[in-house]
Tab-separated table of C-alpha atoms in Angstrom:
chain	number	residue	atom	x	y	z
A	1	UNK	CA	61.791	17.061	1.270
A	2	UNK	CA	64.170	15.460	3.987
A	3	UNK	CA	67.259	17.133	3.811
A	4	UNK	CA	69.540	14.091	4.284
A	5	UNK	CA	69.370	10.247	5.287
A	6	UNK	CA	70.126	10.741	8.519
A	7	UNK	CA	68.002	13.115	9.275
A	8	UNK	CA	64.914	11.798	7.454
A	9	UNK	CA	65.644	8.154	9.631
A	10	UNK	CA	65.316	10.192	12.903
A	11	UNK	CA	62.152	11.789	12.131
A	12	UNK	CA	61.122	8.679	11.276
A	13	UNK	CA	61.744	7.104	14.166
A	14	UNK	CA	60.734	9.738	16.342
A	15	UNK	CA	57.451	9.136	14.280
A	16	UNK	CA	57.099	5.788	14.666
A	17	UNK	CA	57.527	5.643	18.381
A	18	UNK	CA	54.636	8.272	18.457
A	19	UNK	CA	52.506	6.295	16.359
A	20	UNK	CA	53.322	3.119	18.790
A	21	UNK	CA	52.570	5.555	21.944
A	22	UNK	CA	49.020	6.670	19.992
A	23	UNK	CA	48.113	3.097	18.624
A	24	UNK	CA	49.326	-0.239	19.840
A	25	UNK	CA	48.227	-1.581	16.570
A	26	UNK	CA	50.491	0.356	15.143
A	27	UNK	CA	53.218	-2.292	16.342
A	28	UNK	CA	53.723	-3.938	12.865
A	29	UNK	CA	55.195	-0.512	11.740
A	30	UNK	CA	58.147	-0.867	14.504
A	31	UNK	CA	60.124	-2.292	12.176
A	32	UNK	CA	59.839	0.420	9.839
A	33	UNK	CA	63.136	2.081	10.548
A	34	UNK	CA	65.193	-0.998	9.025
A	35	UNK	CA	63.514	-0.171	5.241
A	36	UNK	CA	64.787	3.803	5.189
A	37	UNK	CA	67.554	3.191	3.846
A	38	UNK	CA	67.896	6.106	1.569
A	39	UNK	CA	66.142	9.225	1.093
A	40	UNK	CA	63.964	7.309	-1.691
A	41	UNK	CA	62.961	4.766	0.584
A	42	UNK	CA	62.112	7.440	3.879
A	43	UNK	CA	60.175	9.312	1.506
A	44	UNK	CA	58.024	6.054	0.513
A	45	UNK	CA	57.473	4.710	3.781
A	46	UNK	CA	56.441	8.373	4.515
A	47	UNK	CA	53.711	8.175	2.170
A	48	UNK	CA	52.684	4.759	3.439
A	49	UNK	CA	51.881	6.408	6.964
A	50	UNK	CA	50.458	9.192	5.615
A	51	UNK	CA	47.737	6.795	3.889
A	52	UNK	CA	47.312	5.171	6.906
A	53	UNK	CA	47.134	8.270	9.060
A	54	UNK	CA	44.423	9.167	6.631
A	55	UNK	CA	42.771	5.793	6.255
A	56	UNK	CA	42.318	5.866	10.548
A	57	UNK	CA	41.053	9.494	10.504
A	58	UNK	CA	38.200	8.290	8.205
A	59	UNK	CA	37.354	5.590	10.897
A	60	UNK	CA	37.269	8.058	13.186
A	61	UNK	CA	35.236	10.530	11.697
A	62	UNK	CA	32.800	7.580	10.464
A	63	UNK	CA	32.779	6.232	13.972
A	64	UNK	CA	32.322	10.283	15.523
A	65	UNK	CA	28.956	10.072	12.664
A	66	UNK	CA	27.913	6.920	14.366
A	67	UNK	CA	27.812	8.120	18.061
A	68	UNK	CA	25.700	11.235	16.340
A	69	UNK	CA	23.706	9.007	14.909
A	70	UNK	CA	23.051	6.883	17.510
A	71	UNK	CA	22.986	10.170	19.982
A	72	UNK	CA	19.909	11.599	17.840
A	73	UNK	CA	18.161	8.037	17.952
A	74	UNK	CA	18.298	8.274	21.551
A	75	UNK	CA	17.197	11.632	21.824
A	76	UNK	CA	14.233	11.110	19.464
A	77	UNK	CA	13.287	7.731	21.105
A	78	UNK	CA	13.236	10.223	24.762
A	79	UNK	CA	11.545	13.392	23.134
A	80	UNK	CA	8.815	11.468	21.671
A	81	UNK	CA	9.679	13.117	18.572
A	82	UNK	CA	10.947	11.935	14.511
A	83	UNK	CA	14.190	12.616	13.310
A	84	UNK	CA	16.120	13.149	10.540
A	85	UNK	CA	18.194	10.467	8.710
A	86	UNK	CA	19.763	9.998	5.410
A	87	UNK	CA	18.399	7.773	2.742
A	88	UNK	CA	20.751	5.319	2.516
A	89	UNK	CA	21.215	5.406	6.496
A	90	UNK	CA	17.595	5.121	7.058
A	91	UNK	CA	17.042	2.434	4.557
A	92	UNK	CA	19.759	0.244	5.739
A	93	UNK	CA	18.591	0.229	9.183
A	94	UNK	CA	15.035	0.080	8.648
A	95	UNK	CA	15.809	-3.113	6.759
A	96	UNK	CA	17.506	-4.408	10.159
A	97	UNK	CA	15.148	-3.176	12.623
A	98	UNK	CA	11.894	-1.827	11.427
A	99	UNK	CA	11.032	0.535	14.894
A	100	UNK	CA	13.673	2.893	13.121
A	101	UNK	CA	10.499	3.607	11.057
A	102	UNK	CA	8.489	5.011	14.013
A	103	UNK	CA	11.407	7.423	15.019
A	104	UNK	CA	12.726	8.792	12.115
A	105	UNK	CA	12.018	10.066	8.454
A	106	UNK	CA	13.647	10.460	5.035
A	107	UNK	CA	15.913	13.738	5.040
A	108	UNK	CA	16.163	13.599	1.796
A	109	UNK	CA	12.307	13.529	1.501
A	110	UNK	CA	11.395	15.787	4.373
A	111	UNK	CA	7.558	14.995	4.156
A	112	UNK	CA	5.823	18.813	4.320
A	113	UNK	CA	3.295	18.046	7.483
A	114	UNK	CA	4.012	15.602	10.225
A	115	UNK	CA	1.330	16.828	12.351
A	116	UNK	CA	-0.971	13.886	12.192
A	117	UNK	CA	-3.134	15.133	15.173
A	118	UNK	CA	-3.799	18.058	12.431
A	119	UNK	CA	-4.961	16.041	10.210
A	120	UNK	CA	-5.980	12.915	11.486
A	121	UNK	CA	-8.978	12.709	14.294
A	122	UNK	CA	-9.985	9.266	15.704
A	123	UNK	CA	-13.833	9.233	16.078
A	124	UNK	CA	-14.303	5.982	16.753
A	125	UNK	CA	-13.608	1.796	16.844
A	126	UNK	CA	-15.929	-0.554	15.015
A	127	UNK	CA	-15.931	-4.617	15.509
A	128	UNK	CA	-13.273	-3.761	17.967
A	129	UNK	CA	-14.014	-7.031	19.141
A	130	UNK	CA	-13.315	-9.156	15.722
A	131	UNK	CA	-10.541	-10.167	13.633
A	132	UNK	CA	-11.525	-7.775	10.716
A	133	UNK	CA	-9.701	-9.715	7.271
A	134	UNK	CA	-11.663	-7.409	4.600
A	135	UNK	CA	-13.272	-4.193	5.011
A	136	UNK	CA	-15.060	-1.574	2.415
A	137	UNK	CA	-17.959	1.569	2.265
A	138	UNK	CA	-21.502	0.799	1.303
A	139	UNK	CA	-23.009	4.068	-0.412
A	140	UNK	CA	-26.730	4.393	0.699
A	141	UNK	CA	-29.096	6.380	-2.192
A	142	UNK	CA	-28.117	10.069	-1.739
A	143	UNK	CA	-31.454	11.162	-2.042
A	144	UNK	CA	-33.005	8.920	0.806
A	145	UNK	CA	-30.443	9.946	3.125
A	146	UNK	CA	-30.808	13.423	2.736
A	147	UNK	CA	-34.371	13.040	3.070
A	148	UNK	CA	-34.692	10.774	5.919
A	149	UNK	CA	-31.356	12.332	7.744
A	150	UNK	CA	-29.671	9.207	7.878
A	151	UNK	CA	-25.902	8.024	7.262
A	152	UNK	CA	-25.083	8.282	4.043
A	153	UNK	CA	-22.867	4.835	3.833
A	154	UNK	CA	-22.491	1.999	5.675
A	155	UNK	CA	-19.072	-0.158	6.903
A	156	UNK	CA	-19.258	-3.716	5.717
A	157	UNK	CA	-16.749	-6.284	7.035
A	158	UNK	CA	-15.786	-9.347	7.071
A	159	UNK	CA	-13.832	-11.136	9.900
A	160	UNK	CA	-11.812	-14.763	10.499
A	161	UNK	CA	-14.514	-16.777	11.616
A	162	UNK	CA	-16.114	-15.804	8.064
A	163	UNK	CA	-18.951	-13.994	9.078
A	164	UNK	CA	-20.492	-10.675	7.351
A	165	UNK	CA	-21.053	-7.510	9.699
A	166	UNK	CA	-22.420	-4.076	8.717
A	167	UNK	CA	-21.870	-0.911	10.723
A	168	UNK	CA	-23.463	2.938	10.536
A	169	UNK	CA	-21.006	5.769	10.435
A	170	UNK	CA	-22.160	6.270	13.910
A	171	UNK	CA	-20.766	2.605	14.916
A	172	UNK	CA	-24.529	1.226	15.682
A	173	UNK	CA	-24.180	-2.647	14.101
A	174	UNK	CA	-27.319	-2.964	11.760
A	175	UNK	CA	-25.945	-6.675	10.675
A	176	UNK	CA	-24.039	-8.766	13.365
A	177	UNK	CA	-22.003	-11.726	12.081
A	178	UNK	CA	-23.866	-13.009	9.491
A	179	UNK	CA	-22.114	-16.511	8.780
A	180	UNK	CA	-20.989	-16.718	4.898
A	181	UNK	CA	-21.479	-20.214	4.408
A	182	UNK	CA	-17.819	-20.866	3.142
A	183	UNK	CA	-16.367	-24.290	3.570
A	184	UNK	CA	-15.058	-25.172	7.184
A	185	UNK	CA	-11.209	-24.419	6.970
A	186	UNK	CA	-11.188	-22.307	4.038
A	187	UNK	CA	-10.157	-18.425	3.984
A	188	UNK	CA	-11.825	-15.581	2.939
A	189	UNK	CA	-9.309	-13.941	0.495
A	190	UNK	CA	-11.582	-11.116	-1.406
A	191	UNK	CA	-14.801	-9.134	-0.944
A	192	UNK	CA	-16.333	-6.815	-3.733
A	193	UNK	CA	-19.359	-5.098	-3.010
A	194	UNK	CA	-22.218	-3.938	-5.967
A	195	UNK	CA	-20.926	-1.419	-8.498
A	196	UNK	CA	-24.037	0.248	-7.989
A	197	UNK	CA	-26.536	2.042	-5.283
A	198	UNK	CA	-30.006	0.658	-6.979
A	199	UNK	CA	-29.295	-3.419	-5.998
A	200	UNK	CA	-26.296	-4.169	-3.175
A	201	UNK	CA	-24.948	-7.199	-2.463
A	202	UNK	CA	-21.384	-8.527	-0.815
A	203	UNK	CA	-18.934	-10.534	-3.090
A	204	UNK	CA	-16.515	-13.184	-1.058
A	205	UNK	CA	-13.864	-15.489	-2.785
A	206	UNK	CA	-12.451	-18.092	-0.749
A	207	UNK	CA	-8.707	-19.839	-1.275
A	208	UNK	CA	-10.486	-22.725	-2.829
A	209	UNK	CA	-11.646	-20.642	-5.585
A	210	UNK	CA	-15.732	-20.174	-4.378
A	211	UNK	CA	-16.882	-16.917	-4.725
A	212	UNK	CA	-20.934	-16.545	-2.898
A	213	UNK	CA	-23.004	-13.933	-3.144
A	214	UNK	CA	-24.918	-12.350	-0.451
A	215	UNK	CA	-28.038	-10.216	-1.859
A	216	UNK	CA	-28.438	-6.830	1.036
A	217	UNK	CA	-31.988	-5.408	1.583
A	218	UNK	CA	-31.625	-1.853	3.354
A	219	UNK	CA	-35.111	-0.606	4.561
A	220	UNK	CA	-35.679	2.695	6.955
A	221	UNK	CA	-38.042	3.380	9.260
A	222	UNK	CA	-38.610	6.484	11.696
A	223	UNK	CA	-39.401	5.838	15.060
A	224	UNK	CA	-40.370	8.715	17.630
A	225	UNK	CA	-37.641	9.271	20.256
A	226	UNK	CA	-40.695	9.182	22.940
A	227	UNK	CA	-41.328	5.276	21.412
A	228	UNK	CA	-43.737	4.274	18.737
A	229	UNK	CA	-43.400	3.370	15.081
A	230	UNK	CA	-44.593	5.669	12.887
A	231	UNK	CA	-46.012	5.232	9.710
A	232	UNK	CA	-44.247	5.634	6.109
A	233	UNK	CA	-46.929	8.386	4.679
A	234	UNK	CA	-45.683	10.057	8.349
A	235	UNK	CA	-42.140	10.133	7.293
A	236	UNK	CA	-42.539	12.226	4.369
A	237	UNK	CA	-44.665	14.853	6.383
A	238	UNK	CA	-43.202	17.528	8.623
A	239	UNK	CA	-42.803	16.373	12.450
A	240	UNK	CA	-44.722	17.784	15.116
A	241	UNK	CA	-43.547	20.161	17.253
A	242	UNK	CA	-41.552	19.226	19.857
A	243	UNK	CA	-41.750	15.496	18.224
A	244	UNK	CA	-38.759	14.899	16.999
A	245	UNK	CA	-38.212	11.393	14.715
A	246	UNK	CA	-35.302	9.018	14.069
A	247	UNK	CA	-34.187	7.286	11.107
A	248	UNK	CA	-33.196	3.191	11.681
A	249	UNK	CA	-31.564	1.289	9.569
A	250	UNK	CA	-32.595	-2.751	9.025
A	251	UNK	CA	-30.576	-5.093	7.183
A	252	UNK	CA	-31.031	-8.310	6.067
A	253	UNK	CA	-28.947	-10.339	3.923
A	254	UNK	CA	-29.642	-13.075	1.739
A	255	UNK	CA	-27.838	-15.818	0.007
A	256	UNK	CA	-28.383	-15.482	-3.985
A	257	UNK	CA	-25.990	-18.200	-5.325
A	258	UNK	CA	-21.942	-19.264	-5.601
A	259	UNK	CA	-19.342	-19.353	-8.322
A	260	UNK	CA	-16.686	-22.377	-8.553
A	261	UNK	CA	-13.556	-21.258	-11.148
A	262	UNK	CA	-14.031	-24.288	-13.824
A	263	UNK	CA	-10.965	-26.194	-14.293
A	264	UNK	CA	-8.810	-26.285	-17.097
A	265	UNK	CA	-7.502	-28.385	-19.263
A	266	UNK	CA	-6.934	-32.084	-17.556
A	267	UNK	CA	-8.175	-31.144	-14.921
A	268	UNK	CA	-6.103	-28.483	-13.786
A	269	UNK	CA	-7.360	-26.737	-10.428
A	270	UNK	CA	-7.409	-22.526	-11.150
A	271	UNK	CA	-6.536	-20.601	-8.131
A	272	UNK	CA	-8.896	-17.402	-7.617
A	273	UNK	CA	-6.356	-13.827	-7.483
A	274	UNK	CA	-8.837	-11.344	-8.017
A	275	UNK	CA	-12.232	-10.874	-8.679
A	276	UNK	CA	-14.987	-8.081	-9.409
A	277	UNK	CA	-18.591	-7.122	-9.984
A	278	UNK	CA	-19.258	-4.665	-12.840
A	279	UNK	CA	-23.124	-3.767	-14.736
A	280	UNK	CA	-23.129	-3.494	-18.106
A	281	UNK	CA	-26.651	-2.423	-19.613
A	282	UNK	CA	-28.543	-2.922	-16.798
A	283	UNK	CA	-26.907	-6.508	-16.696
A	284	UNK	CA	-24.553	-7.695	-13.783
A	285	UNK	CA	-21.297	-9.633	-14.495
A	286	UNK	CA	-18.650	-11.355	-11.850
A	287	UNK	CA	-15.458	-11.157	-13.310
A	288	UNK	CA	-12.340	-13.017	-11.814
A	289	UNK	CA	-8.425	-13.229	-12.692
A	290	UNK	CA	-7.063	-16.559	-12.061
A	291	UNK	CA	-3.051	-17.615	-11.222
A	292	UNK	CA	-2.671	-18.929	-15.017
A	293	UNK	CA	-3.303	-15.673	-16.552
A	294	UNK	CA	-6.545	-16.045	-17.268
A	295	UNK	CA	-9.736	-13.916	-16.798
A	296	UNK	CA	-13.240	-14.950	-17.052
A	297	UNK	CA	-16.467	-13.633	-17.212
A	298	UNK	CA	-19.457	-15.105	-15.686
A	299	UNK	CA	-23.330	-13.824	-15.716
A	300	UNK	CA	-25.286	-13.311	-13.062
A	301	UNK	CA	-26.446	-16.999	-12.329
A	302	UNK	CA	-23.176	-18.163	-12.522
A	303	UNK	CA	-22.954	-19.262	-16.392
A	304	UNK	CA	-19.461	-18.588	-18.170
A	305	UNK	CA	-19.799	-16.061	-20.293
A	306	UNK	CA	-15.779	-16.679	-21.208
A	307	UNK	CA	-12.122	-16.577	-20.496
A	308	UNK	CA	-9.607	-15.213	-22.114
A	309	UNK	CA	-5.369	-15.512	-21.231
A	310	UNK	CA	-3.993	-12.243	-21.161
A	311	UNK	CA	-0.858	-12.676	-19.461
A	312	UNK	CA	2.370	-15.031	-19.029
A	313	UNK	CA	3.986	-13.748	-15.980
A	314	UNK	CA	4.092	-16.010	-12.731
A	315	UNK	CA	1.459	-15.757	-10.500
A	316	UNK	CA	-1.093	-14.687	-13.087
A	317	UNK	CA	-3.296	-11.883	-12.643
A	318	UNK	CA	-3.086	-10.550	-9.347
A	319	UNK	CA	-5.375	-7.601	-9.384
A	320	UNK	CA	-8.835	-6.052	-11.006
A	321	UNK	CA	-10.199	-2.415	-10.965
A	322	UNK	CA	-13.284	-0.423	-12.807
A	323	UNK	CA	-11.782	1.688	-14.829
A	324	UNK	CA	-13.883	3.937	-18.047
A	325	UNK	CA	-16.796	2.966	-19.259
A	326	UNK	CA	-17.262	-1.269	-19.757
A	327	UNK	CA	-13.520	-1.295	-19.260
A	328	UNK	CA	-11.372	-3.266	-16.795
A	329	UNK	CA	-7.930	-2.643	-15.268
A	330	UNK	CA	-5.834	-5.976	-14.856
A	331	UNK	CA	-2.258	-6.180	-13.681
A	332	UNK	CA	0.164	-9.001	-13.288
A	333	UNK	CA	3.879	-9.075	-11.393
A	334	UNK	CA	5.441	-7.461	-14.473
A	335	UNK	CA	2.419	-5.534	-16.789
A	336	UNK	CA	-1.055	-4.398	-16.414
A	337	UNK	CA	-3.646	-3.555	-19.376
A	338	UNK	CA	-7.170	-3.111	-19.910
A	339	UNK	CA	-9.790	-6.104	-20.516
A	340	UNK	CA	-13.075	-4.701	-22.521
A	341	UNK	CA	-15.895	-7.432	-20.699
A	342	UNK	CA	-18.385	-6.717	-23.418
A	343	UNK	CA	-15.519	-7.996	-26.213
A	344	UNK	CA	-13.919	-10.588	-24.106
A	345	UNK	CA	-10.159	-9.176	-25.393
A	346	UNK	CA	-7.910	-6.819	-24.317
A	347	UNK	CA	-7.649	-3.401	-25.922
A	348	UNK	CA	-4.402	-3.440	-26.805
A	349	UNK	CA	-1.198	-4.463	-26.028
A	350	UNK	CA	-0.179	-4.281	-22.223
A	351	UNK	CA	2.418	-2.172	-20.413
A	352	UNK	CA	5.404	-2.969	-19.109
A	353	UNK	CA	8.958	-2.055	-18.002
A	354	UNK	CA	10.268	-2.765	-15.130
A	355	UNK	CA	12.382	-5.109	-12.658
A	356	UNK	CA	10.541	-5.387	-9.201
A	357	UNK	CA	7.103	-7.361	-8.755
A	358	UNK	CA	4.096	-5.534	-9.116
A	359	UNK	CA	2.296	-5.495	-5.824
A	360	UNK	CA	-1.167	-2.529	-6.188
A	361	UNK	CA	-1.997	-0.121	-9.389
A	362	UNK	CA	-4.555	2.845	-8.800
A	363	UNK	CA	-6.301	5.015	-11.291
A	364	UNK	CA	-5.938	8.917	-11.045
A	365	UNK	CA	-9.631	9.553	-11.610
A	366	UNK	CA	-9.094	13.250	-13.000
A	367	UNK	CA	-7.846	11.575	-16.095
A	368	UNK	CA	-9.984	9.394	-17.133
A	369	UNK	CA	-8.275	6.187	-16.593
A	370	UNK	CA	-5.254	7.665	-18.569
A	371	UNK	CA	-3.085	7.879	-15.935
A	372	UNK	CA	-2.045	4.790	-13.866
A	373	UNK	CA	-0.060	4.457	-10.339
A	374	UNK	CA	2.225	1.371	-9.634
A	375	UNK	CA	3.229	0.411	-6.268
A	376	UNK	CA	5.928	-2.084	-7.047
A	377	UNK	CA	7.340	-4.919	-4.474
A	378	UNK	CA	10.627	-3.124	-3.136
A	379	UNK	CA	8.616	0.345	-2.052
A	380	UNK	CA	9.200	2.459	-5.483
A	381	UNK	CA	5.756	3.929	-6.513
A	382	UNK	CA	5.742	4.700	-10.993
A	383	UNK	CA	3.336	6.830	-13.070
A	384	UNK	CA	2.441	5.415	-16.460
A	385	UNK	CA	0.616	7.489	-18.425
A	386	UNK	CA	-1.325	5.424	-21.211
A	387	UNK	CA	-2.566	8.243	-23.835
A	388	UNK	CA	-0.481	10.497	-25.542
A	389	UNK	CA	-2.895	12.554	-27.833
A	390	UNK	CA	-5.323	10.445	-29.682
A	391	UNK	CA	-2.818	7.546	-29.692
A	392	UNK	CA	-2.277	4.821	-26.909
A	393	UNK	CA	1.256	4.797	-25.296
A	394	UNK	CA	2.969	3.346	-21.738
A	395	UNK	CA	5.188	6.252	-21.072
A	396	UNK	CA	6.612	6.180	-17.741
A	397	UNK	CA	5.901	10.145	-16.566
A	398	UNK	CA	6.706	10.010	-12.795
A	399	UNK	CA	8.724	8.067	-9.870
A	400	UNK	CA	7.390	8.773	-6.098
A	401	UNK	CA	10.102	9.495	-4.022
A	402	UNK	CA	11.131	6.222	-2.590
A	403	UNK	CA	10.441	6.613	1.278
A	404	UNK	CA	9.424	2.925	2.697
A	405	UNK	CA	10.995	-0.453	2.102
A	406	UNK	CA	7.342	-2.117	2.437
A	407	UNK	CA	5.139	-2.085	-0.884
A	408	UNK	CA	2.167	0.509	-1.035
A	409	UNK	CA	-1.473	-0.141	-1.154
A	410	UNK	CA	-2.961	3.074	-3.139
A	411	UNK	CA	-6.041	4.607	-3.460
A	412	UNK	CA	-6.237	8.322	-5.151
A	413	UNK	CA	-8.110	10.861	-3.774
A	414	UNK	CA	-8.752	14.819	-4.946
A	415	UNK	CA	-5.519	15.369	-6.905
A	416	UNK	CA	-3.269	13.288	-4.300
A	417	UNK	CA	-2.260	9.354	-3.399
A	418	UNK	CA	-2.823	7.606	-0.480
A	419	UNK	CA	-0.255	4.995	0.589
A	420	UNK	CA	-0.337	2.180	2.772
A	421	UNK	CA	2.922	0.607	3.628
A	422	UNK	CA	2.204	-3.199	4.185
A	423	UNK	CA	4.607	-5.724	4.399
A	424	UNK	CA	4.694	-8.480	2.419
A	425	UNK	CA	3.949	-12.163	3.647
A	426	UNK	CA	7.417	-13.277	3.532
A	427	UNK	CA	8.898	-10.148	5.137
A	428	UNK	CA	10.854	-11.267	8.974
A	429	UNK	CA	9.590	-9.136	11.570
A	430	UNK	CA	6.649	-7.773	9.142
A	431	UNK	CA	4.278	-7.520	12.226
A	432	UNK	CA	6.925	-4.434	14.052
A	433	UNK	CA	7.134	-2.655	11.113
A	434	UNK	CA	4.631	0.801	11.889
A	435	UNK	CA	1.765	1.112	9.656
A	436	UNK	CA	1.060	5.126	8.302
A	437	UNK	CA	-0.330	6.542	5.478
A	438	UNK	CA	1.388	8.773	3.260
A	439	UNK	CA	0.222	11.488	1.134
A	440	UNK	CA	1.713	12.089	-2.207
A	441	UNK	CA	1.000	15.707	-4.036
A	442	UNK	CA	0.893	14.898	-8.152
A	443	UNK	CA	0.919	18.177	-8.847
A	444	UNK	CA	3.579	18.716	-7.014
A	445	UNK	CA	5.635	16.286	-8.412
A	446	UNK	CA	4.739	17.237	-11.555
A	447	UNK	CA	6.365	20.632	-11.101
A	448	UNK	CA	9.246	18.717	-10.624
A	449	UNK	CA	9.969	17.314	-7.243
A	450	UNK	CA	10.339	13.599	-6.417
A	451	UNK	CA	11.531	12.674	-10.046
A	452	UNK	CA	14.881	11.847	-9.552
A	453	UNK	CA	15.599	8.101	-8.179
């Protein structure tokens, strides 16, 4: 408390020519002297320059947490190495410059293993030389390839200029550009290969809604290393000594027939979203989700077998997986159920619950299509679980920590997710943002981590 008038003006004034020495801006305060009047008034204009005293020393301090900031950016950009940053920090400017991605990582979710050369070992590059748009592994017969010691899958892929290549493991090219017969200025926008190891063929959609089928014969033949064929009875025989043999693969590929989406009613042109191959008694069906909503069903020589709407949500349905038994997955922007091809109807009713687009779903295998993994648009990753007992439910079970601002593409593998961050088509910049894959531990999470938003 100021003990008099005239003593509290003077140490006012004393202050405010201190605070004009400090801080020019300060200059609007000059005239502060004038208003103490009293001791009332001193004491009031004291607690206005306290506040503002205050008010500065938090722009300082947040400006002193920018230089660190900026200071560890530096020093991790230098070093080679990540850094920590906080969530909200990182987010923000991630969002305004997506190299912050490549030198830093979530504090907040400190991933357990950055060691990728640990981990991760690059063997080799395949059609290195193409524009590779879809990509996928071929299972060969287990048996044959244990037998005949040769790869036990092959790479199939399909580049721009709409052409079909296979690859070995080994990177030899058994099938080289095989051109897929798609209309001249059309896009490739899916490939499915055969749900099974007995008949394979490669499934391509276009954006004008054909889908052709290419039927794959895969023969092998040992061949001496010293040159000369051998014969097949010699293949199942025990070399000679000394003689060692070599497995080669030969492809060919052949076209069996194409699918056009029928129109609907007056004439209205369906858009092809998704599409898949599944065998149901010995029986192969092409199934495909159009934008409407719709899915259909058609046979194996291209006859309808049916559609069926099962979904209102713009853009249709956007996605189709195998899930148990004669069952299909389906998902839409905002719900995803499953579609029974031998009934033509969905199961029951589908699940929803949330705000962002839905951009990829995967199934944890180890329970039996039970439990399903969202990747929504804006980078969060949910776990629905759809069984609860005997009884069907949508319970939401699990949120993945959110640590990328770029939608996942998931695939689930031995008790853990995969995720691909991939920017969406409308995303600026979407072509500097780094592309890693993350590995998310369910059991973890299910002890508890990673729940909270």
């Amino acid at each position: 408390m100021l003990g008099n008038n005239d003593g509290g003006c003077s140490i006012l004034s004393r202050l405010t020519t201190m605070m004009l020495m400090l801080f020019p801006s300060y200059a609007f305060g000059a005239a502060a002297a004038d208003i103490c009047k009293d001791a009332a008034s001193c004491q009031a204009h004291m607690r206005s320059i306290s506040q503002k005293l205050d008010t500065m020393r938090d722009e300082m301090n947040s400006r002193t947490h920018t230089l660190q900031a900026l200071e560890e950016l530096r020093t991790g950009i230098l070093s080679g190495k990540r850094i920590e940053l906080p969530s909200a920090i990182r987010e923000h400017l991630e969002r305004e410059s997506p190299l912050i991605g490549e030198i830093s990582y979530d504090a907040r979710h400190r991933p357990v293993s950055t060691n990728v050369t640990r981990h991760f070992q690059h063997v080799r590059t395949i059609a290195g030389n193409s524009k590779v748009l879809h990509h996928a592994f071929l299972p060969l017969k287990r048996s044959a390839a244990a037998s005949q010691r040769m790869t036990s899958a092959l790479i199939v892929t399909v580049d721009s200029e709409m052409t079909l290549s296979l690859n070995s493991l080994d990177g030899e090219t058994v099938l080289d550009r095989l051109p897929l017969g798609h209309a001249s200025g059309s896009t490739v926008k899916f490939m499915e290969l055969s749900p099974n190891q007995e008949n394979h063929f490669v499934m391509t959609g276009d954006d004008r809604g054909e889908i052709r089928v290419h039927n794959l014969k895969i023969t092998a033949k040992a061949e001496k290393t010293e040159g000369g064929d051998v014969s097949d009875d010699e293949v199942e025989t025990k070399p000679k000594p000394n003689v060692t043999t070599k497995t080669k693969l030969y492809v060919t590929a052949n076209y069996s027939g194409s699918i056009m989406l029928p129109r609907g009613p007056g004439s209205e042109e369906r858009q092809l979203k998704a599409m898949l191959p599944i065998e149901r008694t010995g029986k192969t069906f092409f199934v495909t989700g159009d934008h409407l909503g719709g899915i259909s069903v058609f046979m194996r020589n291209g006859t309808v077998k049916g559609r069926v709407k099962v979904t209102e949500d713009p853009g249709g349905v956007i996605g189709l997986q195998r899930s148990q038994g004669q069952m299909i997955l389906f998902w839409s922007s905002h719900s995803f159920g499953f579609f029974s091809v031998s009934q033509l109807d969905v199961s029951y009713p589908p699940c929803t619950g949330w705000n962002s687009p839905l951009y990829h779903v995967s199934i944890d295998p180890s329970f039996s299509a039970s439990r399903v993994i969202l990747a929504l648009t804006d980078g969060d990753v949910l776990v629905f679980n759809t069984q609860r007992g005997k009884s069907k439910a949508c319970d939401l079970t699990l949120k993945f920590p959110h640590v990328s601002v770029m939608p996942f593409q998931l695939h689930s593998f031995r008790g853990h997710v995969m995720g691909l961050p991939t920017p969406l088509d409308n995303m600026a910049r979407k072509e500097e943002y780094m592309r890693e894959i993350f590995f998310f531990n369910l059991a973890a999470m299910e002890a508890g981590y990673g729940v909270s938003p």
